[in-house]
């Protein structure tokens, strides 16, 4: 069988540079959207705290845990999340993290008690810990050209630096225009969009079979 026939049978030949560029553009859009969502959730609830206090009858001490519960699980499980990406594959790690984060955001928006909201915020942190380490890993694996990689990393740094400010502005607007619940609900459509598009454009990375130090992570 001729080379032309083989190509035809396969359906299409190797991707062109233009097609590869479009694909990498979508990969960058996906990972930057993910990074923005994770970073802004550190600050997006700040403006809504007074409304949360009244709506769910928070004590002053309990109210501080709306922020701390997210940061504690996010930072505490970050190394475990990075390990999971290496072992399971970074695309799979992204999907697991975004699934947990999106479900937790929906749960938080539906909360009718302080305990339920704090549990949802902690679960958001777990999802973020699994998803966040995949961002840099996917940039490294998809952008092999040094200039393209440097540009992608620059955009990643810009998004990371501006995420907190975006969260404060967005949190204020959502609270004023809708309600405090929307500082959490806003993550749901973003998360669903990521879950749909990520498998379409992001290729899975090589898996590195190994164990997990669950005890160390929890400690």
Short mmCIF file of N, CA and C in Angstrom, two decimals, residues 33-137:
data_model
loop_
_atom_site.label_atom_id
_atom_site.label_comp_id
_atom_site.label_asym_id
_atom_site.label_seq_id
_atom_site.Cartn_x
_atom_site.Cartn_y
_atom_site.Cartn_z
N UNK A 33 -7.16 29.68 32.19
CA UNK A 33 -8.48 29.78 32.80
C UNK A 33 -8.52 29.02 34.11
N UNK A 34 -7.94 27.84 34.13
CA UNK A 34 -7.86 27.06 35.37
C UNK A 34 -7.09 27.80 36.44
N UNK A 35 -5.93 28.33 36.08
CA UNK A 35 -5.11 29.06 37.05
C UNK A 35 -5.86 30.27 37.61
N UNK A 36 -6.54 30.99 36.74
CA UNK A 36 -7.32 32.16 37.19
C UNK A 36 -8.38 31.75 38.19
N UNK A 37 -9.11 30.68 37.88
CA UNK A 37 -10.18 30.21 38.75
C UNK A 37 -9.64 29.83 40.13
N UNK A 38 -8.51 29.15 40.17
CA UNK A 38 -7.95 28.71 41.44
C UNK A 38 -7.42 29.87 42.27
N UNK A 39 -6.76 30.81 41.61
CA UNK A 39 -6.17 31.94 42.33
C UNK A 39 -7.23 32.90 42.84
N UNK A 40 -8.22 33.20 42.01
CA UNK A 40 -9.22 34.19 42.44
C UNK A 40 -10.08 33.66 43.59
N UNK A 41 -10.16 32.32 43.73
CA UNK A 41 -10.95 31.79 44.83
C UNK A 41 -10.30 32.00 46.19
N UNK A 42 -9.04 32.40 46.18
CA UNK A 42 -8.40 32.78 47.44
C UNK A 42 -9.01 34.06 47.98
N UNK A 43 -9.40 34.97 47.07
CA UNK A 43 -9.87 36.29 47.50
C UNK A 43 -11.32 36.61 47.15
N UNK A 44 -11.96 35.81 46.31
CA UNK A 44 -13.27 36.19 45.79
C UNK A 44 -14.33 36.26 46.89
N UNK A 45 -14.16 35.48 47.95
CA UNK A 45 -15.17 35.49 49.02
C UNK A 45 -14.95 36.62 50.03
N UNK A 46 -13.82 37.31 49.95
CA UNK A 46 -13.52 38.35 50.95
C UNK A 46 -14.64 39.38 51.05
N UNK A 47 -15.07 39.89 49.90
CA UNK A 47 -16.08 40.94 49.89
C UNK A 47 -17.43 40.42 50.39
N UNK A 48 -17.66 39.10 50.22
CA UNK A 48 -18.95 38.52 50.60
C UNK A 48 -19.01 38.14 52.08
N UNK A 49 -17.92 38.29 52.84
CA UNK A 49 -17.90 37.84 54.23
C UNK A 49 -19.00 38.49 55.10
N UNK A 50 -19.25 39.80 55.00
CA UNK A 50 -20.33 40.37 55.80
C UNK A 50 -21.69 39.74 55.50
N UNK A 51 -21.97 39.46 54.23
CA UNK A 51 -23.23 38.82 53.87
C UNK A 51 -23.29 37.38 54.37
N UNK A 52 -22.15 36.70 54.30
CA UNK A 52 -22.07 35.33 54.80
C UNK A 52 -22.34 35.28 56.31
N UNK A 53 -21.78 36.22 57.02
CA UNK A 53 -21.94 36.26 58.48
C UNK A 53 -23.41 36.34 58.86
N UNK A 54 -24.16 37.19 58.17
CA UNK A 54 -25.58 37.36 58.46
C UNK A 54 -26.39 36.16 57.98
N UNK A 55 -26.12 35.71 56.75
CA UNK A 55 -26.95 34.66 56.15
C UNK A 55 -26.80 33.32 56.85
N UNK A 56 -25.58 32.97 57.27
CA UNK A 56 -25.33 31.65 57.85
C UNK A 56 -24.97 31.70 59.33
N UNK A 57 -25.14 32.87 59.92
CA UNK A 57 -24.94 33.03 61.37
C UNK A 57 -23.53 32.61 61.81
N UNK A 58 -22.53 33.12 61.11
CA UNK A 58 -21.14 32.84 61.46
C UNK A 58 -20.73 33.63 62.70
N UNK A 59 -19.88 33.02 63.52
CA UNK A 59 -19.19 33.75 64.57
C UNK A 59 -17.97 34.42 63.94
N UNK A 60 -17.39 35.44 64.58
CA UNK A 60 -16.18 36.07 64.02
C UNK A 60 -15.06 35.07 63.77
N UNK A 61 -14.88 34.13 64.71
CA UNK A 61 -13.83 33.11 64.54
C UNK A 61 -14.16 32.18 63.39
N UNK A 62 -15.42 31.75 63.33
CA UNK A 62 -15.84 30.85 62.26
C UNK A 62 -15.71 31.49 60.90
N UNK A 63 -15.96 32.81 60.84
CA UNK A 63 -15.89 33.51 59.57
C UNK A 63 -14.47 33.48 58.99
N UNK A 64 -13.46 33.54 59.84
CA UNK A 64 -12.08 33.50 59.36
C UNK A 64 -11.75 32.17 58.68
N UNK A 65 -12.49 31.11 59.06
CA UNK A 65 -12.25 29.79 58.47
C UNK A 65 -12.81 29.67 57.06
N UNK A 66 -13.64 30.60 56.65
CA UNK A 66 -14.11 30.59 55.25
C UNK A 66 -12.91 30.74 54.32
N UNK A 67 -11.94 31.54 54.73
CA UNK A 67 -10.71 31.72 53.95
C UNK A 67 -9.69 30.64 54.29
N UNK A 68 -9.51 30.38 55.58
CA UNK A 68 -8.44 29.48 56.02
C UNK A 68 -8.66 28.03 55.61
N UNK A 69 -9.92 27.57 55.59
CA UNK A 69 -10.17 26.18 55.24
C UNK A 69 -9.74 25.87 53.81
N UNK A 70 -9.95 26.84 52.92
CA UNK A 70 -9.52 26.67 51.52
C UNK A 70 -8.00 26.66 51.41
N UNK A 71 -7.37 27.64 52.06
CA UNK A 71 -5.92 27.75 51.97
C UNK A 71 -5.22 26.57 52.63
N UNK A 72 -5.79 26.07 53.74
CA UNK A 72 -5.16 24.97 54.47
C UNK A 72 -5.11 23.70 53.64
N UNK A 73 -6.24 23.31 53.05
CA UNK A 73 -6.24 22.09 52.25
C UNK A 73 -5.52 22.28 50.92
N UNK A 74 -5.61 23.45 50.35
CA UNK A 74 -4.91 23.75 49.10
C UNK A 74 -3.40 23.62 49.31
N UNK A 75 -2.87 24.35 50.25
CA UNK A 75 -1.42 24.32 50.49
C UNK A 75 -0.96 23.00 51.08
N UNK A 76 -1.75 22.43 51.99
CA UNK A 76 -1.33 21.21 52.66
C UNK A 76 -1.26 20.00 51.76
N UNK A 77 -2.12 19.95 50.76
CA UNK A 77 -2.18 18.77 49.88
C UNK A 77 -1.55 19.03 48.51
N UNK A 78 -0.86 20.15 48.35
CA UNK A 78 -0.30 20.51 47.05
C UNK A 78 0.75 19.51 46.58
N UNK A 79 1.60 19.04 47.48
CA UNK A 79 2.62 18.06 47.10
C UNK A 79 1.97 16.73 46.71
N UNK A 80 0.93 16.34 47.42
CA UNK A 80 0.22 15.12 47.07
C UNK A 80 -0.43 15.26 45.70
N UNK A 81 -0.99 16.44 45.43
CA UNK A 81 -1.60 16.68 44.12
C UNK A 81 -0.59 16.62 42.99
N UNK A 82 0.60 17.17 43.24
CA UNK A 82 1.66 17.10 42.24
C UNK A 82 2.09 15.67 41.98
N UNK A 83 2.18 14.90 43.06
CA UNK A 83 2.54 13.48 42.92
C UNK A 83 1.48 12.72 42.13
N UNK A 84 0.21 13.05 42.39
CA UNK A 84 -0.88 12.38 41.68
C UNK A 84 -0.79 12.65 40.18
N UNK A 85 -0.42 13.86 39.81
CA UNK A 85 -0.27 14.18 38.40
C UNK A 85 0.83 13.36 37.74
N UNK A 86 1.92 13.17 38.46
CA UNK A 86 3.02 12.36 37.92
C UNK A 86 2.60 10.90 37.75
N UNK A 87 1.88 10.38 38.73
CA UNK A 87 1.53 8.96 38.74
C UNK A 87 0.37 8.65 37.79
N UNK A 88 -0.64 9.49 37.80
CA UNK A 88 -1.85 9.23 37.03
C UNK A 88 -1.84 9.85 35.64
N UNK A 89 -0.96 10.82 35.42
CA UNK A 89 -0.96 11.61 34.19
C UNK A 89 -1.52 12.98 34.50
N UNK A 90 -0.91 14.02 33.92
CA UNK A 90 -1.28 15.38 34.29
C UNK A 90 -2.66 15.79 33.78
N UNK A 91 -3.06 15.29 32.64
CA UNK A 91 -4.42 15.60 32.19
C UNK A 91 -5.44 14.97 33.12
N UNK A 92 -5.19 13.74 33.53
CA UNK A 92 -6.11 13.08 34.44
C UNK A 92 -6.13 13.80 35.78
N UNK A 93 -4.97 14.25 36.25
CA UNK A 93 -4.91 15.01 37.49
C UNK A 93 -5.71 16.30 37.40
N UNK A 94 -5.61 16.97 36.25
CA UNK A 94 -6.38 18.19 36.04
C UNK A 94 -7.88 17.90 36.11
N UNK A 95 -8.31 16.85 35.43
CA UNK A 95 -9.74 16.53 35.39
C UNK A 95 -10.26 16.14 36.77
N UNK A 96 -9.47 15.38 37.52
CA UNK A 96 -9.89 15.01 38.88
C UNK A 96 -10.01 16.26 39.75
N UNK A 97 -9.01 17.13 39.69
CA UNK A 97 -9.02 18.33 40.50
C UNK A 97 -10.17 19.26 40.14
N UNK A 98 -10.40 19.46 38.85
CA UNK A 98 -11.47 20.36 38.43
C UNK A 98 -12.84 19.78 38.79
N UNK A 99 -13.00 18.47 38.69
CA UNK A 99 -14.26 17.83 39.07
C UNK A 99 -14.57 18.07 40.55
N UNK A 100 -13.58 17.83 41.40
CA UNK A 100 -13.77 18.05 42.84
C UNK A 100 -14.05 19.52 43.12
N UNK A 101 -13.29 20.41 42.50
CA UNK A 101 -13.43 21.84 42.73
C UNK A 101 -14.82 22.33 42.30
N UNK A 102 -15.28 21.88 41.14
CA UNK A 102 -16.58 22.31 40.62
C UNK A 102 -17.71 21.81 41.50
N UNK A 103 -17.64 20.54 41.90
CA UNK A 103 -18.68 19.98 42.77
C UNK A 103 -18.70 20.71 44.12
N UNK A 104 -17.52 21.01 44.66
CA UNK A 104 -17.43 21.72 45.93
C UNK A 104 -17.98 23.14 45.82
N UNK A 105 -17.76 23.79 44.69
CA UNK A 105 -18.29 25.13 44.47
C UNK A 105 -19.82 25.13 44.45
N UNK A 106 -20.39 24.12 43.80
CA UNK A 106 -21.85 23.99 43.77
C UNK A 106 -22.39 23.74 45.17
N UNK A 107 -21.71 22.86 45.90
CA UNK A 107 -22.11 22.56 47.28
C UNK A 107 -22.04 23.81 48.15
N UNK A 108 -20.97 24.60 47.98
CA UNK A 108 -20.82 25.82 48.76
C UNK A 108 -21.90 26.84 48.46
N UNK A 109 -22.25 26.98 47.19
CA UNK A 109 -23.29 27.92 46.81
C UNK A 109 -24.66 27.53 47.34
N UNK A 110 -24.86 26.23 47.56
CA UNK A 110 -26.14 25.74 48.08
C UNK A 110 -26.18 25.66 49.60
N UNK A 111 -25.09 26.04 50.25
CA UNK A 111 -24.98 25.86 51.70
C UNK A 111 -26.08 26.59 52.45
N UNK A 112 -26.60 25.90 53.47
CA UNK A 112 -27.60 26.52 54.35
C UNK A 112 -27.13 26.55 55.80
N UNK A 113 -25.85 26.26 56.01
CA UNK A 113 -25.28 26.34 57.35
C UNK A 113 -23.80 26.67 57.25
N UNK A 114 -23.25 27.19 58.34
CA UNK A 114 -21.83 27.53 58.37
C UNK A 114 -20.96 26.29 58.17
N UNK A 115 -21.34 25.19 58.82
CA UNK A 115 -20.55 23.95 58.72
C UNK A 115 -20.50 23.44 57.29
N UNK A 116 -21.64 23.52 56.60
CA UNK A 116 -21.70 23.05 55.21
C UNK A 116 -20.81 23.89 54.31
N UNK A 117 -20.80 25.20 54.52
CA UNK A 117 -19.96 26.07 53.70
C UNK A 117 -18.48 25.81 53.96
N UNK A 118 -18.10 25.64 55.24
CA UNK A 118 -16.70 25.38 55.56
C UNK A 118 -16.23 24.06 54.97
N UNK A 119 -17.09 23.05 55.00
CA UNK A 119 -16.75 21.76 54.38
C UNK A 119 -16.55 21.92 52.88
N UNK A 120 -17.41 22.70 52.25
CA UNK A 120 -17.30 22.93 50.81
C UNK A 120 -16.02 23.68 50.47
N UNK A 121 -15.66 24.67 51.28
CA UNK A 121 -14.43 25.43 51.03
C UNK A 121 -13.20 24.53 51.19
N UNK A 122 -13.22 23.65 52.19
CA UNK A 122 -12.10 22.72 52.37
C UNK A 122 -12.00 21.77 51.17
N UNK A 123 -13.15 21.32 50.68
CA UNK A 123 -13.16 20.43 49.52
C UNK A 123 -12.69 21.16 48.26
N UNK A 124 -13.02 22.45 48.15
CA UNK A 124 -12.47 23.25 47.05
C UNK A 124 -10.95 23.23 47.09
N UNK A 125 -10.39 23.37 48.27
CA UNK A 125 -8.93 23.35 48.42
C UNK A 125 -8.33 22.03 47.98
N UNK A 126 -9.03 20.92 48.26
CA UNK A 126 -8.55 19.60 47.81
C UNK A 126 -8.50 19.56 46.29
N UNK A 127 -9.59 20.01 45.66
CA UNK A 127 -9.61 20.04 44.19
C UNK A 127 -8.52 20.91 43.62
N UNK A 128 -8.30 22.08 44.23
CA UNK A 128 -7.26 22.99 43.76
C UNK A 128 -5.88 22.37 43.90
N UNK A 129 -5.67 21.63 44.98
CA UNK A 129 -4.36 21.00 45.21
C UNK A 129 -4.04 19.96 44.14
N UNK A 130 -5.05 19.31 43.58
CA UNK A 130 -4.83 18.33 42.51
C UNK A 130 -4.69 19.00 41.15
N UNK A 131 -5.44 20.09 40.95
CA UNK A 131 -5.44 20.73 39.63
C UNK A 131 -4.26 21.67 39.42
N UNK A 132 -3.89 22.44 40.44
CA UNK A 132 -2.88 23.49 40.27
C UNK A 132 -1.52 22.98 39.78
N UNK A 133 -0.99 21.87 40.31
CA UNK A 133 0.33 21.44 39.84
C UNK A 133 0.38 21.04 38.37
N UNK A 134 -0.78 20.75 37.79
CA UNK A 134 -0.79 20.32 36.39
C UNK A 134 -0.56 21.48 35.43
N UNK A 135 -0.79 22.72 35.88
CA UNK A 135 -0.71 23.87 34.97
C UNK A 135 0.70 24.01 34.40
N UNK A 136 1.69 24.11 35.27
CA UNK A 136 3.07 24.26 34.79
C UNK A 136 3.55 23.02 34.06
N UNK A 137 3.13 21.85 34.54
CA UNK A 137 3.54 20.61 33.88
C UNK A 137 3.02 20.55 32.45
#
